[in-house]
Coordinates of C-alpha atoms in Angstrom, one line a residue:
M4 CA 99.0 112.6 92.1
R5 CA 97.4 112.7 95.4
S6 CA 95.9 115.7 96.5
I7 CA 96.0 117.6 99.3
W8 CA 93.7 120.3 99.4
K9 CA 91.0 120.8 98.1
G10 CA 89.3 124.2 97.6
A11 CA 88.2 127.1 95.1
I12 CA 90.1 130.4 93.7
S13 CA 87.6 133.3 94.5
F14 CA 88.3 134.6 91.1
G15 CA 86.0 138.1 91.7
L16 CA 82.5 136.2 91.3
V17 CA 84.0 133.5 89.1
S18 CA 85.1 130.4 91.8
I19 CA 86.7 128.0 90.4
P20 CA 86.8 124.9 92.1
V21 CA 90.9 123.5 92.4
R22 CA 92.6 120.2 94.2
V23 CA 96.3 121.1 94.8
Y24 CA 99.0 118.6 94.0
G25 CA 102.3 118.7 95.3
A26 CA 104.8 119.6 92.3
T27 CA 107.9 119.0 93.6
E28 CA 109.9 116.0 95.4
N29 CA 112.0 115.9 97.9
H30 CA 114.9 113.2 96.2
S31 CA 118.2 114.8 98.7
V32 CA 119.9 111.5 101.4
S33 CA 118.5 110.8 104.0
F34 CA 120.3 108.8 107.2
R35 CA 119.1 107.0 110.1
Q36 CA 120.5 107.0 113.7
V37 CA 121.7 103.4 115.1
H38 CA 123.8 102.6 118.2
A39 CA 127.5 102.4 117.1
A40 CA 128.0 98.5 118.5
D41 CA 125.1 96.5 117.6
G42 CA 123.6 98.6 114.5
G43 CA 120.4 98.9 116.6
R44 CA 118.1 101.8 115.8
I45 CA 117.4 104.8 117.7
R46 CA 113.9 105.4 117.5
Y47 CA 112.3 109.0 119.9
R48 CA 109.3 108.1 121.2
K49 CA 106.8 110.8 122.9
V50 CA 106.6 111.3 126.7
C51 CA 104.7 113.2 128.9
E52 CA 107.2 115.2 131.2
I53 CA 104.9 114.7 134.0
E54 CA 103.7 110.9 133.9
D55 CA 107.0 110.5 131.8
E56 CA 105.6 107.3 130.7
E57 CA 104.8 107.7 127.1
V58 CA 102.1 108.4 124.9
P59 CA 100.4 107.2 121.9
S60 CA 99.8 109.5 119.2
E61 CA 96.4 109.5 120.1
E62 CA 96.2 111.2 122.8
I63 CA 98.8 113.7 121.7
T64 CA 96.8 116.8 121.1
K65 CA 97.8 120.5 120.4
A66 CA 98.6 123.2 122.3
F67 CA 99.4 127.4 122.4
E68 CA 102.4 128.6 124.3
A69 CA 101.9 132.5 125.5
A70 CA 104.7 134.2 126.6
D71 CA 105.0 133.1 129.7
G72 CA 104.9 129.8 129.4
T73 CA 101.2 128.6 130.4
T74 CA 100.0 126.3 127.5
V75 CA 96.6 127.2 125.9
P76 CA 95.1 123.0 123.9
L77 CA 93.4 123.9 120.8
T78 CA 90.9 120.9 119.1
D79 CA 90.8 120.4 115.5
E80 CA 87.6 121.8 116.2
D81 CA 89.0 125.3 117.6
L82 CA 91.3 125.5 114.7
S83 CA 88.4 124.4 112.4
S84 CA 86.0 127.5 113.3
L85 CA 87.8 130.2 113.0
P86 CA 86.2 133.2 110.8
L87 CA 88.6 132.9 107.8
P88 CA 87.2 133.0 104.3
T89 CA 90.9 132.3 103.2
A90 CA 89.6 128.6 105.0
R91 CA 89.0 126.6 101.8
T92 CA 89.0 130.0 99.5
I93 CA 92.7 130.5 97.3
E94 CA 91.1 134.7 97.6
I95 CA 92.9 135.8 94.9
L96 CA 94.2 140.0 95.8
A97 CA 94.9 141.7 92.8
F98 CA 97.5 140.9 89.2
V99 CA 100.9 141.7 88.8
P100 CA 103.5 142.3 86.9
A101 CA 105.4 139.0 87.5
D102 CA 109.3 140.7 88.2
T103 CA 107.9 143.1 90.7
I104 CA 107.4 140.3 93.2
D105 CA 110.3 139.4 94.9
P106 CA 112.1 135.0 94.4
L107 CA 112.6 135.6 98.4
Q108 CA 109.3 135.3 99.1
L109 CA 108.3 132.4 97.2
D110 CA 108.5 129.0 99.4
R111 CA 106.7 125.8 98.3
S112 CA 105.0 125.3 94.0
Y113 CA 102.1 123.4 93.4
Y114 CA 99.7 122.3 90.9
L115 CA 96.1 123.2 90.7
G116 CA 94.1 121.2 89.0
A117 CA 90.9 122.1 88.3
D118 CA 88.2 119.3 90.3
G119 CA 85.6 118.9 88.4
S120 CA 83.4 119.3 84.8
G121 CA 81.6 121.6 86.0
A122 CA 85.5 123.9 86.6
A123 CA 87.5 123.1 83.4
K124 CA 85.3 126.9 81.7
P125 CA 86.4 128.5 84.7
Y126 CA 90.0 127.0 85.2
V127 CA 91.1 128.2 81.4
L128 CA 89.6 131.7 81.5
L129 CA 92.3 133.0 84.4
R130 CA 94.6 130.0 82.9
E131 CA 94.1 132.4 79.3
A132 CA 93.4 135.8 81.2
L133 CA 96.4 135.7 83.3
N134 CA 98.5 135.0 79.9
R135 CA 97.8 137.2 77.7
S136 CA 97.7 140.1 80.8
E137 CA 101.7 138.4 81.5
K138 CA 101.1 139.4 85.3
V139 CA 100.5 136.6 87.2
A140 CA 98.1 136.9 90.9
V141 CA 99.4 136.9 94.0
A142 CA 96.8 135.4 96.9
K143 CA 96.0 134.6 100.5
L144 CA 94.4 130.9 101.2
A145 CA 94.4 128.7 104.7
L146 CA 97.6 125.5 103.8
R147 CA 99.1 123.4 106.5
G148 CA 97.4 125.2 109.3
R149 CA 98.5 128.6 108.6
E150 CA 97.4 131.6 106.3
T151 CA 99.8 132.4 104.3
L152 CA 99.8 133.9 100.2
G153 CA 100.1 132.8 97.0
M154 CA 100.9 133.2 93.5
L155 CA 99.5 131.7 91.0
R156 CA 101.2 131.9 87.4
V157 CA 100.5 129.4 83.9
V158 CA 103.7 126.8 83.4
D159 CA 102.5 124.9 80.5
D160 CA 99.0 124.3 80.4
A161 CA 98.8 124.3 84.1
L162 CA 98.2 126.9 87.5
V163 CA 100.6 126.8 89.3
M164 CA 100.8 128.1 92.7
H165 CA 103.9 128.6 95.4
T166 CA 103.2 129.7 99.0
M167 CA 104.6 133.2 99.6
L168 CA 106.7 134.6 103.4
W169 CA 104.7 137.4 104.8
P170 CA 106.6 140.8 103.5
D171 CA 107.5 141.0 108.0
E172 CA 109.3 137.0 107.0
I173 CA 111.8 138.4 105.3
R174 CA 115.7 139.2 107.3
S175 CA 117.0 142.7 105.8
S176 CA 120.7 142.2 104.3
A177 CA 122.3 144.5 106.2
G178 CA 125.6 143.4 107.1
V179 CA 125.9 141.7 104.3
A180 CA 128.4 142.9 101.6
P181 CA 131.9 144.2 102.0
D182 CA 131.8 147.6 104.1
T183 CA 134.5 148.3 102.5
E184 CA 134.4 150.2 99.4
V185 CA 135.8 148.5 96.4
G186 CA 136.8 149.8 92.9
V187 CA 136.4 147.5 90.0
R188 CA 138.3 148.4 86.7
D189 CA 137.0 148.1 83.2
V190 CA 138.9 145.2 82.5
E191 CA 138.2 143.4 84.9
L192 CA 134.7 143.5 83.6
D193 CA 134.9 143.2 80.6
L194 CA 136.8 139.9 81.3
A195 CA 133.8 138.7 83.8
D196 CA 132.0 139.1 81.0
T197 CA 133.9 136.9 78.5
L198 CA 134.3 134.1 81.0
M199 CA 129.6 134.5 80.9
D200 CA 129.6 134.6 77.9
A201 CA 132.6 130.9 77.4
L202 CA 130.4 129.5 80.2
G203 CA 127.1 129.2 77.6
E204 CA 123.6 128.1 78.8
L205 CA 122.3 126.0 80.9
D206 CA 121.5 122.4 79.8
Q207 CA 118.6 121.6 82.6
E208 CA 119.0 118.0 81.6
S209 CA 123.2 117.4 82.7
L210 CA 122.5 118.3 86.4
H211 CA 122.6 115.5 88.8
D212 CA 122.7 115.2 92.2
E213 CA 126.8 113.7 92.5
Y214 CA 126.5 113.9 96.4
R215 CA 123.5 111.2 95.3
E216 CA 124.7 109.5 93.3
A217 CA 127.9 108.8 95.5
V218 CA 126.9 108.7 98.4
E219 CA 124.1 104.8 96.6
S220 CA 127.2 103.8 95.3
L221 CA 129.6 103.8 98.7
V222 CA 126.1 102.0 100.9
A223 CA 126.0 100.2 97.2
A224 CA 129.8 98.8 97.7
K225 CA 129.8 98.1 101.0
L226 CA 126.0 95.7 100.8
E227 CA 129.0 93.9 98.3
G228 CA 131.7 93.4 100.4
V229 CA 133.6 95.2 98.0
E230 CA 136.3 98.8 98.4
P231 CA 134.3 101.1 98.2
A232 CA 136.3 103.2 94.5
E233 CA 139.0 105.4 94.7
E234 CA 138.4 109.8 95.1
G235 CA 139.6 111.7 92.6
A236 CA 141.2 114.1 92.5
R237 CA 139.7 117.5 94.8
P238 CA 139.9 120.8 92.9
P239 CA 141.9 123.5 94.7
A240 CA 139.7 124.6 98.0
G241 CA 138.5 127.9 97.3
G242 CA 140.5 130.4 99.2
K243 CA 142.0 134.6 98.3
V244 CA 142.3 135.8 95.1
I245 CA 145.4 137.1 94.3
D246 CA 146.1 137.4 91.5
L247 CA 141.9 138.4 89.8
M248 CA 143.1 139.6 86.5
A249 CA 144.9 135.4 86.5
A250 CA 142.1 133.9 87.6
L251 CA 139.2 135.5 85.6
E252 CA 140.9 134.1 82.2
K253 CA 142.1 130.8 83.6
S254 CA 138.7 130.6 84.1
V255 CA 137.8 131.9 80.3
S256 CA 140.2 129.0 78.9
A257 CA 139.0 126.2 81.6
A258 CA 135.2 127.2 80.0
R259 CA 136.0 127.4 76.3
E260 CA 138.3 124.0 77.1
G261 CA 135.0 122.4 78.4
R262 CA 133.5 123.0 75.5
G263 CA 135.3 121.8 73.4
E264 CA 136.2 125.4 71.5
E265 CA 137.9 125.6 69.8
G266 CA 140.8 128.5 70.5
G267 CA 140.4 127.7 73.9
G268 CA 143.5 129.0 74.4
E269 CA 143.5 132.7 72.9
T270 CA 143.8 135.0 76.5
A271 CA 140.2 136.1 78.1
G272 CA 141.6 140.1 77.9
E273 CA 141.9 139.5 74.1
G274 CA 138.8 137.7 74.1
A275 CA 137.5 140.9 76.3
K276 CA 138.6 144.2 74.2
K277 CA 136.4 141.6 70.7
T278 CA 133.6 141.4 73.6
R279 CA 133.7 145.0 74.7
P280 CA 135.3 147.3 71.5
S281 CA 133.8 150.5 73.3
A282 CA 133.7 150.1 76.7
K283 CA 136.3 153.6 76.8
K284 CA 134.4 154.7 75.1
T285 CA 132.0 154.5 78.0
P286 CA 130.4 158.1 79.0
A287 CA 130.6 159.4 82.8
K288 CA 128.1 159.2 84.6
K289 CA 127.1 163.4 85.1
T290 CA 126.3 162.5 89.1
G291 CA 128.7 163.9 92.0
G292 CA 132.4 164.3 90.6
G293 CA 131.9 162.1 87.9
G294 CA 131.0 164.0 84.5
A295 CA 134.0 166.8 86.1
G296 CA 136.2 163.8 87.1
G297 CA 135.6 162.0 83.7
A298 CA 136.4 165.3 81.3
A299 CA 139.7 165.4 83.4
R300 CA 140.7 162.8 82.9
K301 CA 139.7 162.6 78.9
T302 CA 141.4 166.3 78.9
A303 CA 144.9 165.0 80.7
G304 CA 144.3 161.3 77.7
K305 CA 144.6 164.1 74.4
G306 CA 147.3 166.2 76.5
T307 CA 149.3 162.6 77.3
G308 CA 147.7 161.2 73.1
A309 CA 149.5 165.7 71.6
A310 CA 152.6 164.0 73.5
K311 CA 153.3 161.1 72.0
K312 CA 152.6 161.7 68.9
A313 CA 155.2 165.3 69.4
G314 CA 157.6 162.8 70.9
S315 CA 157.3 160.3 68.0
S316 CA 157.6 162.9 65.4
A317 CA 160.3 164.1 67.0
K318 CA 162.0 161.2 67.0
E319 CA 161.1 161.0 63.0
S320 CA 163.0 164.3 62.4
G321 CA 166.0 162.7 64.9
G322 CA 166.1 160.4 62.8
E323 CA 166.0 161.5 59.9
K324 CA 168.8 164.1 60.6
R325 CA 170.9 160.7 62.0
A326 CA 170.6 158.8 58.8
T327 CA 172.0 162.6 56.5
A328 CA 175.0 163.2 59.0
K329 CA 176.0 159.0 59.2
K330 CA 175.3 159.6 54.7
A331 CA 177.4 162.8 54.6
A332 CA 180.7 160.9 57.3
A333 CA 180.4 158.2 55.0
P334 CA 184.2 158.1 52.8
K335 CA 183.4 157.5 49.2
K336 CA 184.2 153.3 47.8
K337 CA 187.2 153.7 45.5
S338 CA 186.4 152.4 41.8
T339 CA 188.2 148.9 40.8
R340 CA 187.3 149.2 37.5
A341 CA 190.2 149.8 35.5
G342 CA 191.3 153.2 33.5

């Protein structure tokens, strides 16, 4: 791999020379724009709006546009001379538990490699300190023309850095969630739990980009001058869920059949009862009116159970009386034996 940045990790008074390598690569499909009439490539030229002429790359420089629209040219020398302590340094600010970092802040991923034999010892020291503390390091650095935050952690035996967005770059989630009050029943949560279990664990090796594969097959067919394969049946488009319970049950059955499990026909409701048998025994919350409501429901439940028990006893008593009356009213059979 070719390094894209060279500097040092500042760990207190310890300096660790490192090289930064890209940890990911993009395999997505890219397209070219062409003229539909003759297939000629459509290209973009950089033209000066004052001279109305194309400008070569060596004559193009950076400029900052002020609020009033005025542009201030800035050279590479201007930017490199900025008094930034993080210009060539990954300055560790603190060590925090990994779950305190919101994944929304994570941006790009990079490998950090030790630069030179003298960097091996401090590199391993930082790696083992992170492993033993079970924490991640939050750092600040200047990379790709801007200062950014970074999170350092250990992957296998290597240090990995994830650049992070600044807190003010994360948008608020206000207005995203439904603004209407929605009630979810325990049985629906039971079915959702059953579906989650039925889907099983994720097999990373089985994941692949089906869109890219389909485009590559289409291009290969066109190059060979053959008709592309017919499109398979598409799954029904998502729409309004009329019966959530039925949809959950069908999803559970389909997930079990897809995994080749026996008993895939077992209803999700039965599976949910097995999965969470104690759901009905969950104590009511004590906040707000939940406790009073829970007690009322519990009392009502007892009353309902007593009523059912009394009704059942009454039915049994009535049944016994009817059986006795029927026996008494039945005529005695005449004996057919000869006297």
